[in-house]
mmCIF file with all atom_site columns, C-alpha atoms in Angstrom:
data_model
loop_
_atom_site.group_PDB
_atom_site.id
_atom_site.type_symbol
_atom_site.label_atom_id
_atom_site.label_alt_id
_atom_site.label_comp_id
_atom_site.label_asym_id
_atom_site.label_entity_id
_atom_site.label_seq_id
_atom_site.pdbx_PDB_ins_code
_atom_site.Cartn_x
_atom_site.Cartn_y
_atom_site.Cartn_z
_atom_site.occupancy
_atom_site.B_iso_or_equiv
_atom_site.pdbx_formal_charge
_atom_site.auth_seq_id
_atom_site.auth_comp_id
_atom_site.auth_asym_id
_atom_site.auth_atom_id
_atom_site.pdbx_PDB_model_num
ATOM 1   C CA . UNK A 1 1   ? -156.417 26.382 -53.532 1.00 0.00 ? 526 UNK A CA 1
ATOM 2   C CA . UNK A 1 2   ? -152.616 26.435 -53.113 1.00 0.00 ? 527 UNK A CA 1
ATOM 3   C CA . UNK A 1 3   ? -151.061 24.238 -55.817 1.00 0.00 ? 528 UNK A CA 1
ATOM 4   C CA . UNK A 1 4   ? -147.687 22.977 -56.992 1.00 0.00 ? 529 UNK A CA 1
ATOM 5   C CA . UNK A 1 5   ? -146.431 20.490 -59.581 1.00 0.00 ? 530 UNK A CA 1
ATOM 6   C CA . UNK A 1 6   ? -144.034 17.797 -58.380 1.00 0.00 ? 531 UNK A CA 1
ATOM 7   C CA . UNK A 1 7   ? -142.691 14.310 -58.843 1.00 0.00 ? 532 UNK A CA 1
ATOM 8   C CA . UNK A 1 8   ? -142.674 11.738 -56.059 1.00 0.00 ? 533 UNK A CA 1
ATOM 9   C CA . UNK A 1 9   ? -139.904 9.293  -55.212 1.00 0.00 ? 534 UNK A CA 1
ATOM 10  C CA . UNK A 1 10  ? -141.631 6.067  -54.213 1.00 0.00 ? 535 UNK A CA 1
ATOM 11  C CA . UNK A 1 11  ? -141.844 3.933  -51.123 1.00 0.00 ? 536 UNK A CA 1
ATOM 12  C CA . UNK A 1 12  ? -138.243 2.675  -50.948 1.00 0.00 ? 537 UNK A CA 1
ATOM 13  C CA . UNK A 1 13  ? -136.836 6.226  -50.803 1.00 0.00 ? 538 UNK A CA 1
ATOM 14  C CA . UNK A 1 14  ? -139.603 7.160  -48.333 1.00 0.00 ? 539 UNK A CA 1
ATOM 15  C CA . UNK A 1 15  ? -138.618 4.258  -46.061 1.00 0.00 ? 540 UNK A CA 1
ATOM 16  C CA . UNK A 1 16  ? -134.923 5.182  -46.167 1.00 0.00 ? 541 UNK A CA 1
ATOM 17  C CA . UNK A 1 17  ? -135.823 8.828  -45.553 1.00 0.00 ? 542 UNK A CA 1
ATOM 18  C CA . UNK A 1 18  ? -138.011 7.928  -42.585 1.00 0.00 ? 543 UNK A CA 1
ATOM 19  C CA . UNK A 1 19  ? -135.114 6.180  -40.841 1.00 0.00 ? 544 UNK A CA 1
ATOM 20  C CA . UNK A 1 20  ? -132.633 8.935  -41.698 1.00 0.00 ? 545 UNK A CA 1
ATOM 21  C CA . UNK A 1 21  ? -134.957 11.765 -40.706 1.00 0.00 ? 546 UNK A CA 1
ATOM 22  C CA . UNK A 1 22  ? -135.540 10.169 -37.326 1.00 0.00 ? 547 UNK A CA 1
ATOM 23  C CA . UNK A 1 23  ? -131.798 10.344 -36.628 1.00 0.00 ? 548 UNK A CA 1
ATOM 24  C CA . UNK A 1 24  ? -131.386 13.823 -38.100 1.00 0.00 ? 549 UNK A CA 1
ATOM 25  C CA . UNK A 1 25  ? -134.345 15.150 -36.110 1.00 0.00 ? 550 UNK A CA 1
ATOM 26  C CA . UNK A 1 26  ? -132.382 14.362 -32.951 1.00 0.00 ? 551 UNK A CA 1
ATOM 27  C CA . UNK A 1 27  ? -129.584 16.672 -34.109 1.00 0.00 ? 552 UNK A CA 1
ATOM 28  C CA . UNK A 1 28  ? -131.914 19.633 -34.759 1.00 0.00 ? 553 UNK A CA 1
ATOM 29  C CA . UNK A 1 29  ? -135.087 19.143 -32.707 1.00 0.00 ? 554 UNK A CA 1
ATOM 30  C CA . UNK A 1 30  ? -136.277 22.759 -33.127 1.00 0.00 ? 555 UNK A CA 1
ATOM 31  C CA . UNK A 1 31  ? -136.371 22.652 -36.938 1.00 0.00 ? 556 UNK A CA 1
ATOM 32  C CA . UNK A 1 32  ? -139.590 22.038 -38.907 1.00 0.00 ? 557 UNK A CA 1
ATOM 33  C CA . UNK A 1 33  ? -139.124 18.602 -40.457 1.00 0.00 ? 558 UNK A CA 1
ATOM 34  C CA . UNK A 1 34  ? -140.899 17.468 -43.603 1.00 0.00 ? 559 UNK A CA 1
ATOM 35  C CA . UNK A 1 35  ? -142.973 14.335 -42.939 1.00 0.00 ? 560 UNK A CA 1
ATOM 36  C CA . UNK A 1 36  ? -141.558 11.472 -45.065 1.00 0.00 ? 561 UNK A CA 1
ATOM 37  C CA . UNK A 1 37  ? -144.949 11.043 -46.758 1.00 0.00 ? 562 UNK A CA 1
ATOM 38  C CA . UNK A 1 38  ? -144.650 14.660 -48.001 1.00 0.00 ? 563 UNK A CA 1
ATOM 39  C CA . UNK A 1 39  ? -141.220 14.226 -49.617 1.00 0.00 ? 564 UNK A CA 1
ATOM 40  C CA . UNK A 1 40  ? -141.246 15.223 -53.275 1.00 0.00 ? 565 UNK A CA 1
ATOM 41  C CA . UNK A 1 41  ? -139.314 17.211 -55.862 1.00 0.00 ? 566 UNK A CA 1
ATOM 42  C CA . UNK A 1 42  ? -141.157 20.420 -56.663 1.00 0.00 ? 567 UNK A CA 1
ATOM 43  C CA . UNK A 1 43  ? -141.050 21.322 -60.343 1.00 0.00 ? 568 UNK A CA 1
ATOM 44  C CA . UNK A 1 44  ? -143.240 24.437 -60.239 1.00 0.00 ? 569 UNK A CA 1
ATOM 45  C CA . UNK A 1 45  ? -144.912 26.230 -57.347 1.00 0.00 ? 570 UNK A CA 1
ATOM 46  C CA . UNK A 1 46  ? -148.151 27.819 -58.550 1.00 0.00 ? 571 UNK A CA 1
ATOM 47  C CA . UNK A 1 47  ? -149.579 29.446 -55.419 1.00 0.00 ? 572 UNK A CA 1
ATOM 48  C CA . UNK A 1 48  ? -153.272 30.243 -55.075 1.00 0.00 ? 573 UNK A CA 1
ATOM 49  C CA . UNK A 1 49  ? -155.229 28.950 -58.077 1.00 0.00 ? 574 UNK A CA 1
ATOM 50  C CA . UNK A 1 50  ? -158.997 28.933 -58.639 1.00 0.00 ? 575 UNK A CA 1
ATOM 51  C CA . UNK A 1 51  ? -160.883 25.838 -59.875 1.00 0.00 ? 576 UNK A CA 1
ATOM 52  C CA . UNK A 1 52  ? -161.098 26.973 -63.507 1.00 0.00 ? 577 UNK A CA 1
ATOM 53  C CA . UNK A 1 53  ? -157.390 27.709 -63.770 1.00 0.00 ? 578 UNK A CA 1
ATOM 54  C CA . UNK A 1 54  ? -156.556 24.447 -61.939 1.00 0.00 ? 579 UNK A CA 1
ATOM 55  C CA . UNK A 1 55  ? -158.439 22.524 -64.639 1.00 0.00 ? 580 UNK A CA 1
ATOM 56  C CA . UNK A 1 56  ? -156.355 24.287 -67.283 1.00 0.00 ? 581 UNK A CA 1
ATOM 57  C CA . UNK A 1 57  ? -153.149 23.436 -65.380 1.00 0.00 ? 582 UNK A CA 1
ATOM 58  C CA . UNK A 1 58  ? -154.192 19.780 -65.443 1.00 0.00 ? 583 UNK A CA 1
ATOM 59  C CA . UNK A 1 59  ? -154.733 19.988 -69.216 1.00 0.00 ? 584 UNK A CA 1
ATOM 60  C CA . UNK A 1 60  ? -151.218 21.376 -69.688 1.00 0.00 ? 585 UNK A CA 1
ATOM 61  C CA . UNK A 1 61  ? -149.739 18.572 -67.574 1.00 0.00 ? 586 UNK A CA 1
ATOM 62  C CA . UNK A 1 62  ? -151.682 16.002 -69.606 1.00 0.00 ? 587 UNK A CA 1
ATOM 63  C CA . UNK A 1 63  ? -149.939 17.354 -72.719 1.00 0.00 ? 588 UNK A CA 1
ATOM 64  C CA . UNK A 1 64  ? -146.474 17.506 -71.138 1.00 0.00 ? 589 UNK A CA 1
ATOM 65  C CA . UNK A 1 65  ? -146.390 14.106 -69.417 1.00 0.00 ? 590 UNK A CA 1
ATOM 66  C CA . UNK A 1 66  ? -146.517 11.899 -72.536 1.00 0.00 ? 591 UNK A CA 1
ATOM 67  C CA . UNK A 1 67  ? -143.621 13.860 -74.104 1.00 0.00 ? 592 UNK A CA 1
ATOM 68  C CA . UNK A 1 68  ? -141.193 12.677 -71.397 1.00 0.00 ? 593 UNK A CA 1
ATOM 69  C CA . UNK A 1 69  ? -140.059 9.161  -70.594 1.00 0.00 ? 594 UNK A CA 1
ATOM 70  C CA . UNK A 1 70  ? -139.844 7.866  -67.015 1.00 0.00 ? 595 UNK A CA 1
ATOM 71  C CA . UNK A 1 71  ? -136.452 8.483  -65.400 1.00 0.00 ? 596 UNK A CA 1
ATOM 72  C CA . UNK A 1 72  ? -134.363 7.223  -62.512 1.00 0.00 ? 597 UNK A CA 1
ATOM 73  C CA . UNK A 1 73  ? -132.942 9.435  -59.783 1.00 0.00 ? 598 UNK A CA 1
ATOM 74  C CA . UNK A 1 74  ? -130.860 8.629  -56.725 1.00 0.00 ? 599 UNK A CA 1
ATOM 75  C CA . UNK A 1 75  ? -131.028 10.488 -53.444 1.00 0.00 ? 600 UNK A CA 1
ATOM 76  C CA . UNK A 1 76  ? -127.684 10.961 -51.733 1.00 0.00 ? 601 UNK A CA 1
ATOM 77  C CA . UNK A 1 77  ? -125.623 13.467 -49.816 1.00 0.00 ? 602 UNK A CA 1
ATOM 78  C CA . UNK A 1 78  ? -127.043 16.825 -48.932 1.00 0.00 ? 603 UNK A CA 1
ATOM 79  C CA . UNK A 1 79  ? -126.478 20.410 -48.049 1.00 0.00 ? 604 UNK A CA 1
ATOM 80  C CA . UNK A 1 80  ? -128.191 23.579 -46.935 1.00 0.00 ? 605 UNK A CA 1
ATOM 81  C CA . UNK A 1 81  ? -129.355 26.997 -48.033 1.00 0.00 ? 606 UNK A CA 1
ATOM 82  C CA . UNK A 1 82  ? -128.424 30.011 -45.975 1.00 0.00 ? 607 UNK A CA 1
ATOM 83  C CA . UNK A 1 83  ? -125.339 30.719 -43.912 1.00 0.00 ? 608 UNK A CA 1
ATOM 84  C CA . UNK A 1 84  ? -123.170 27.647 -43.277 1.00 0.00 ? 609 UNK A CA 1
ATOM 85  C CA . UNK A 1 85  ? -123.187 28.335 -39.555 1.00 0.00 ? 610 UNK A CA 1
ATOM 86  C CA . UNK A 1 86  ? -126.977 28.920 -39.405 1.00 0.00 ? 611 UNK A CA 1
ATOM 87  C CA . UNK A 1 87  ? -128.706 27.170 -42.340 1.00 0.00 ? 612 UNK A CA 1
ATOM 88  C CA . UNK A 1 88  ? -132.314 28.039 -43.147 1.00 0.00 ? 613 UNK A CA 1
ATOM 89  C CA . UNK A 1 89  ? -133.085 24.907 -45.211 1.00 0.00 ? 614 UNK A CA 1
ATOM 90  C CA . UNK A 1 90  ? -131.657 21.386 -45.084 1.00 0.00 ? 615 UNK A CA 1
ATOM 91  C CA . UNK A 1 91  ? -131.833 19.291 -48.257 1.00 0.00 ? 616 UNK A CA 1
ATOM 92  C CA . UNK A 1 92  ? -130.819 15.912 -49.660 1.00 0.00 ? 617 UNK A CA 1
ATOM 93  C CA . UNK A 1 93  ? -129.042 15.752 -53.010 1.00 0.00 ? 618 UNK A CA 1
ATOM 94  C CA . UNK A 1 94  ? -130.515 14.416 -56.238 1.00 0.00 ? 619 UNK A CA 1
ATOM 95  C CA . UNK A 1 95  ? -128.337 12.524 -58.717 1.00 0.00 ? 620 UNK A CA 1
ATOM 96  C CA . UNK A 1 96  ? -129.021 10.317 -61.705 1.00 0.00 ? 621 UNK A CA 1
ATOM 97  C CA . UNK A 1 97  ? -130.931 11.502 -64.745 1.00 0.00 ? 622 UNK A CA 1
ATOM 98  C CA . UNK A 1 98  ? -131.157 15.112 -63.593 1.00 0.00 ? 623 UNK A CA 1
ATOM 99  C CA . UNK A 1 99  ? -130.885 16.386 -67.184 1.00 0.00 ? 624 UNK A CA 1
ATOM 100 C CA . UNK A 1 100 ? -134.166 14.647 -68.043 1.00 0.00 ? 625 UNK A CA 1
ATOM 101 C CA . UNK A 1 101 ? -135.712 15.990 -64.824 1.00 0.00 ? 626 UNK A CA 1
ATOM 102 C CA . UNK A 1 102 ? -134.576 19.501 -65.761 1.00 0.00 ? 627 UNK A CA 1
ATOM 103 C CA . UNK A 1 103 ? -136.069 19.117 -69.246 1.00 0.00 ? 628 UNK A CA 1
ATOM 104 C CA . UNK A 1 104 ? -139.360 17.951 -67.701 1.00 0.00 ? 629 UNK A CA 1
ATOM 105 C CA . UNK A 1 105 ? -139.390 20.931 -65.327 1.00 0.00 ? 630 UNK A CA 1
ATOM 106 C CA . UNK A 1 106 ? -138.640 23.360 -68.165 1.00 0.00 ? 631 UNK A CA 1
ATOM 107 C CA . UNK A 1 107 ? -141.413 21.873 -70.326 1.00 0.00 ? 632 UNK A CA 1
ATOM 108 C CA . UNK A 1 108 ? -143.918 22.167 -67.463 1.00 0.00 ? 633 UNK A CA 1
ATOM 109 C CA . UNK A 1 109 ? -142.849 25.787 -66.813 1.00 0.00 ? 634 UNK A CA 1
ATOM 110 C CA . UNK A 1 110 ? -143.127 26.703 -70.490 1.00 0.00 ? 635 UNK A CA 1
ATOM 111 C CA . UNK A 1 111 ? -146.529 25.017 -70.784 1.00 0.00 ? 636 UNK A CA 1
ATOM 112 C CA . UNK A 1 112 ? -147.840 26.949 -67.793 1.00 0.00 ? 637 UNK A CA 1
ATOM 113 C CA . UNK A 1 113 ? -146.566 30.330 -69.009 1.00 0.00 ? 638 UNK A CA 1
ATOM 114 C CA . UNK A 1 114 ? -149.673 31.055 -71.179 1.00 0.00 ? 639 UNK A CA 1
ATOM 115 C CA . UNK A 1 115 ? -151.791 30.551 -68.037 1.00 0.00 ? 640 UNK A CA 1
ATOM 116 C CA . UNK A 1 116 ? -149.974 33.416 -66.340 1.00 0.00 ? 641 UNK A CA 1
ATOM 117 C CA . UNK A 1 117 ? -147.406 31.416 -64.366 1.00 0.00 ? 642 UNK A CA 1
ATOM 118 C CA . UNK A 1 118 ? -144.066 33.071 -65.033 1.00 0.00 ? 643 UNK A CA 1
ATOM 119 C CA . UNK A 1 119 ? -141.082 30.717 -64.809 1.00 0.00 ? 644 UNK A CA 1
ATOM 120 C CA . UNK A 1 120 ? -138.391 31.417 -62.244 1.00 0.00 ? 645 UNK A CA 1
ATOM 121 C CA . UNK A 1 121 ? -135.398 33.298 -63.588 1.00 0.00 ? 646 UNK A CA 1
ATOM 122 C CA . UNK A 1 122 ? -132.869 31.004 -61.944 1.00 0.00 ? 647 UNK A CA 1
ATOM 123 C CA . UNK A 1 123 ? -131.877 27.575 -63.200 1.00 0.00 ? 648 UNK A CA 1
ATOM 124 C CA . UNK A 1 124 ? -133.736 24.604 -61.794 1.00 0.00 ? 649 UNK A CA 1
ATOM 125 C CA . UNK A 1 125 ? -131.649 22.679 -59.253 1.00 0.00 ? 650 UNK A CA 1
ATOM 126 C CA . UNK A 1 126 ? -133.260 19.486 -58.016 1.00 0.00 ? 651 UNK A CA 1
ATOM 127 C CA . UNK A 1 127 ? -133.080 18.985 -54.256 1.00 0.00 ? 652 UNK A CA 1
ATOM 128 C CA . UNK A 1 128 ? -135.203 17.223 -51.662 1.00 0.00 ? 653 UNK A CA 1
ATOM 129 C CA . UNK A 1 129 ? -136.165 19.618 -48.852 1.00 0.00 ? 654 UNK A CA 1
ATOM 130 C CA . UNK A 1 130 ? -135.894 17.873 -45.478 1.00 0.00 ? 655 UNK A CA 1
ATOM 131 C CA . UNK A 1 131 ? -136.234 20.642 -42.871 1.00 0.00 ? 656 UNK A CA 1
ATOM 132 C CA . UNK A 1 132 ? -136.576 24.368 -42.420 1.00 0.00 ? 657 UNK A CA 1
ATOM 133 C CA . UNK A 1 133 ? -135.381 26.533 -39.567 1.00 0.00 ? 658 UNK A CA 1
ATOM 134 C CA . UNK A 1 134 ? -138.149 28.049 -37.493 1.00 0.00 ? 659 UNK A CA 1
ATOM 135 C CA . UNK A 1 135 ? -136.094 31.206 -36.985 1.00 0.00 ? 660 UNK A CA 1
ATOM 136 C CA . UNK A 1 136 ? -135.604 33.570 -39.964 1.00 0.00 ? 661 UNK A CA 1
ATOM 137 C CA . UNK A 1 137 ? -131.860 33.762 -39.237 1.00 0.00 ? 662 UNK A CA 1
ATOM 138 C CA . UNK A 1 138 ? -131.453 29.996 -39.482 1.00 0.00 ? 663 UNK A CA 1
ATOM 139 C CA . UNK A 1 139 ? -130.667 27.198 -37.053 1.00 0.00 ? 664 UNK A CA 1
ATOM 140 C CA . UNK A 1 140 ? -127.078 26.344 -36.138 1.00 0.00 ? 665 UNK A CA 1
ATOM 141 C CA . UNK A 1 141 ? -128.165 22.786 -35.279 1.00 0.00 ? 666 UNK A CA 1
ATOM 142 C CA . UNK A 1 142 ? -128.997 22.203 -38.965 1.00 0.00 ? 667 UNK A CA 1
ATOM 143 C CA . UNK A 1 143 ? -125.267 22.657 -39.721 1.00 0.00 ? 668 UNK A CA 1
ATOM 144 C CA . UNK A 1 144 ? -124.646 19.391 -37.842 1.00 0.00 ? 669 UNK A CA 1
ATOM 145 C CA . UNK A 1 145 ? -127.267 17.737 -40.019 1.00 0.00 ? 670 UNK A CA 1
ATOM 146 C CA . UNK A 1 146 ? -125.407 18.827 -43.164 1.00 0.00 ? 671 UNK A CA 1
ATOM 147 C CA . UNK A 1 147 ? -122.309 16.996 -41.914 1.00 0.00 ? 672 UNK A CA 1
ATOM 148 C CA . UNK A 1 148 ? -124.402 13.915 -41.101 1.00 0.00 ? 673 UNK A CA 1
ATOM 149 C CA . UNK A 1 149 ? -125.856 13.888 -44.639 1.00 0.00 ? 674 UNK A CA 1
ATOM 150 C CA . UNK A 1 150 ? -122.515 13.848 -46.474 1.00 0.00 ? 675 UNK A CA 1
ATOM 151 C CA . UNK A 1 151 ? -122.412 10.041 -46.792 1.00 0.00 ? 676 UNK A CA 1
ATOM 152 C CA . UNK A 1 152 ? -126.173 9.458  -46.911 1.00 0.00 ? 677 UNK A CA 1
ATOM 153 C CA . UNK A 1 153 ? -127.501 7.100  -49.608 1.00 0.00 ? 678 UNK A CA 1
ATOM 154 C CA . UNK A 1 154 ? -131.289 6.744  -49.732 1.00 0.00 ? 679 UNK A CA 1
ATOM 155 C CA . UNK A 1 155 ? -131.556 4.683  -52.868 1.00 0.00 ? 680 UNK A CA 1
ATOM 156 C CA . UNK A 1 156 ? -133.010 5.081  -56.312 1.00 0.00 ? 681 UNK A CA 1
ATOM 157 C CA . UNK A 1 157 ? -136.424 6.289  -57.364 1.00 0.00 ? 682 UNK A CA 1
ATOM 158 C CA . UNK A 1 158 ? -138.183 5.678  -60.657 1.00 0.00 ? 683 UNK A CA 1
ATOM 159 C CA . UNK A 1 159 ? -140.059 8.839  -61.585 1.00 0.00 ? 684 UNK A CA 1
ATOM 160 C CA . UNK A 1 160 ? -142.952 7.857  -63.822 1.00 0.00 ? 685 UNK A CA 1
ATOM 161 C CA . UNK A 1 161 ? -145.433 10.688 -63.436 1.00 0.00 ? 686 UNK A CA 1
ATOM 162 C CA . UNK A 1 162 ? -146.268 14.285 -62.625 1.00 0.00 ? 687 UNK A CA 1
ATOM 163 C CA . UNK A 1 163 ? -148.443 15.114 -59.641 1.00 0.00 ? 688 UNK A CA 1
ATOM 164 C CA . UNK A 1 164 ? -150.516 18.257 -59.182 1.00 0.00 ? 689 UNK A CA 1
ATOM 165 C CA . UNK A 1 165 ? -150.618 18.711 -55.417 1.00 0.00 ? 690 UNK A CA 1
ATOM 166 C CA . UNK A 1 166 ? -152.755 20.926 -53.222 1.00 0.00 ? 691 UNK A CA 1
ATOM 167 C CA . UNK A 1 167 ? -151.113 22.119 -50.026 1.00 0.00 ? 692 UNK A CA 1
ATOM 168 C CA . UNK A 1 168 ? -153.698 22.200 -47.265 1.00 0.00 ? 693 UNK A CA 1
ATOM 169 C CA . UNK A 1 169 ? -152.897 22.556 -43.589 1.00 0.00 ? 694 UNK A CA 1
ATOM 170 C CA . UNK A 1 170 ? -149.377 21.180 -43.915 1.00 0.00 ? 695 UNK A CA 1
ATOM 171 C CA . UNK A 1 171 ? -150.520 18.147 -45.884 1.00 0.00 ? 696 UNK A CA 1
ATOM 172 C CA . UNK A 1 172 ? -150.166 17.566 -49.597 1.00 0.00 ? 697 UNK A CA 1
ATOM 173 C CA . UNK A 1 173 ? -153.163 16.167 -51.437 1.00 0.00 ? 698 UNK A CA 1
ATOM 174 C CA . UNK A 1 174 ? -152.772 14.878 -55.001 1.00 0.00 ? 699 UNK A CA 1
ATOM 175 C CA . UNK A 1 175 ? -155.337 16.563 -57.282 1.00 0.00 ? 700 UNK A CA 1
ATOM 176 C CA . UNK A 1 176 ? -154.126 14.912 -60.508 1.00 0.00 ? 701 UNK A CA 1
ATOM 177 C CA . UNK A 1 177 ? -151.562 12.284 -61.519 1.00 0.00 ? 702 UNK A CA 1
ATOM 178 C CA . UNK A 1 178 ? -150.270 12.320 -65.073 1.00 0.00 ? 703 UNK A CA 1
ATOM 179 C CA . UNK A 1 179 ? -148.067 9.452  -66.304 1.00 0.00 ? 704 UNK A CA 1
ATOM 180 C CA . UNK A 1 180 ? -144.840 10.070 -68.151 1.00 0.00 ? 705 UNK A CA 1
ATOM 181 C CA . UNK A 1 181 ? -144.227 8.407  -71.505 1.00 0.00 ? 706 UNK A CA 1
ATOM 182 C CA . UNK A 1 182 ? -146.198 7.786  -74.632 1.00 0.00 ? 707 UNK A CA 1
ATOM 183 C CA . UNK A 1 183 ? -149.609 6.326  -74.051 1.00 0.00 ? 708 UNK A CA 1
ATOM 184 C CA . UNK A 1 184 ? -150.522 3.052  -75.713 1.00 0.00 ? 709 UNK A CA 1
ATOM 185 C CA . UNK A 1 185 ? -152.904 3.467  -78.696 1.00 0.00 ? 710 UNK A CA 1
#
């Protein structure tokens, strides 16, 4: 199964994103848009994982989650990856307690290393992927979306858990949810 570790942003951000994405979709109708229900912040992409290794991933997450307190993030602004004139990916910005989010991501990555998942060599930069160009060279219409996102404010999200997702046919299915914060005795 194809797995990744993420945090979700809650219903209020999803609702704001739904309205915003509807408008943005009109500016770049050929792009592949992320369904609002699939919006999340990926911490670690794992790829194809068998059942035995997936169970071990869950055990690692169950150790990491209690070491980190819930945090608050805000979703605002945005940008793109790729050439400015023909972006490949459109994203919304993440503000707030990004240092705590980065520490959580690093702890997850380090915990997964003994299972054979090598951490990325670049620094973690939180962003909310909204759309991808269908063409490898990008989509000039996404550049208009970047301008439209500059003043976007989608609200705050309380991140209170890790989610192990399976990606299946374009849909993300939670396989495990692990709360953040110390568990009550």
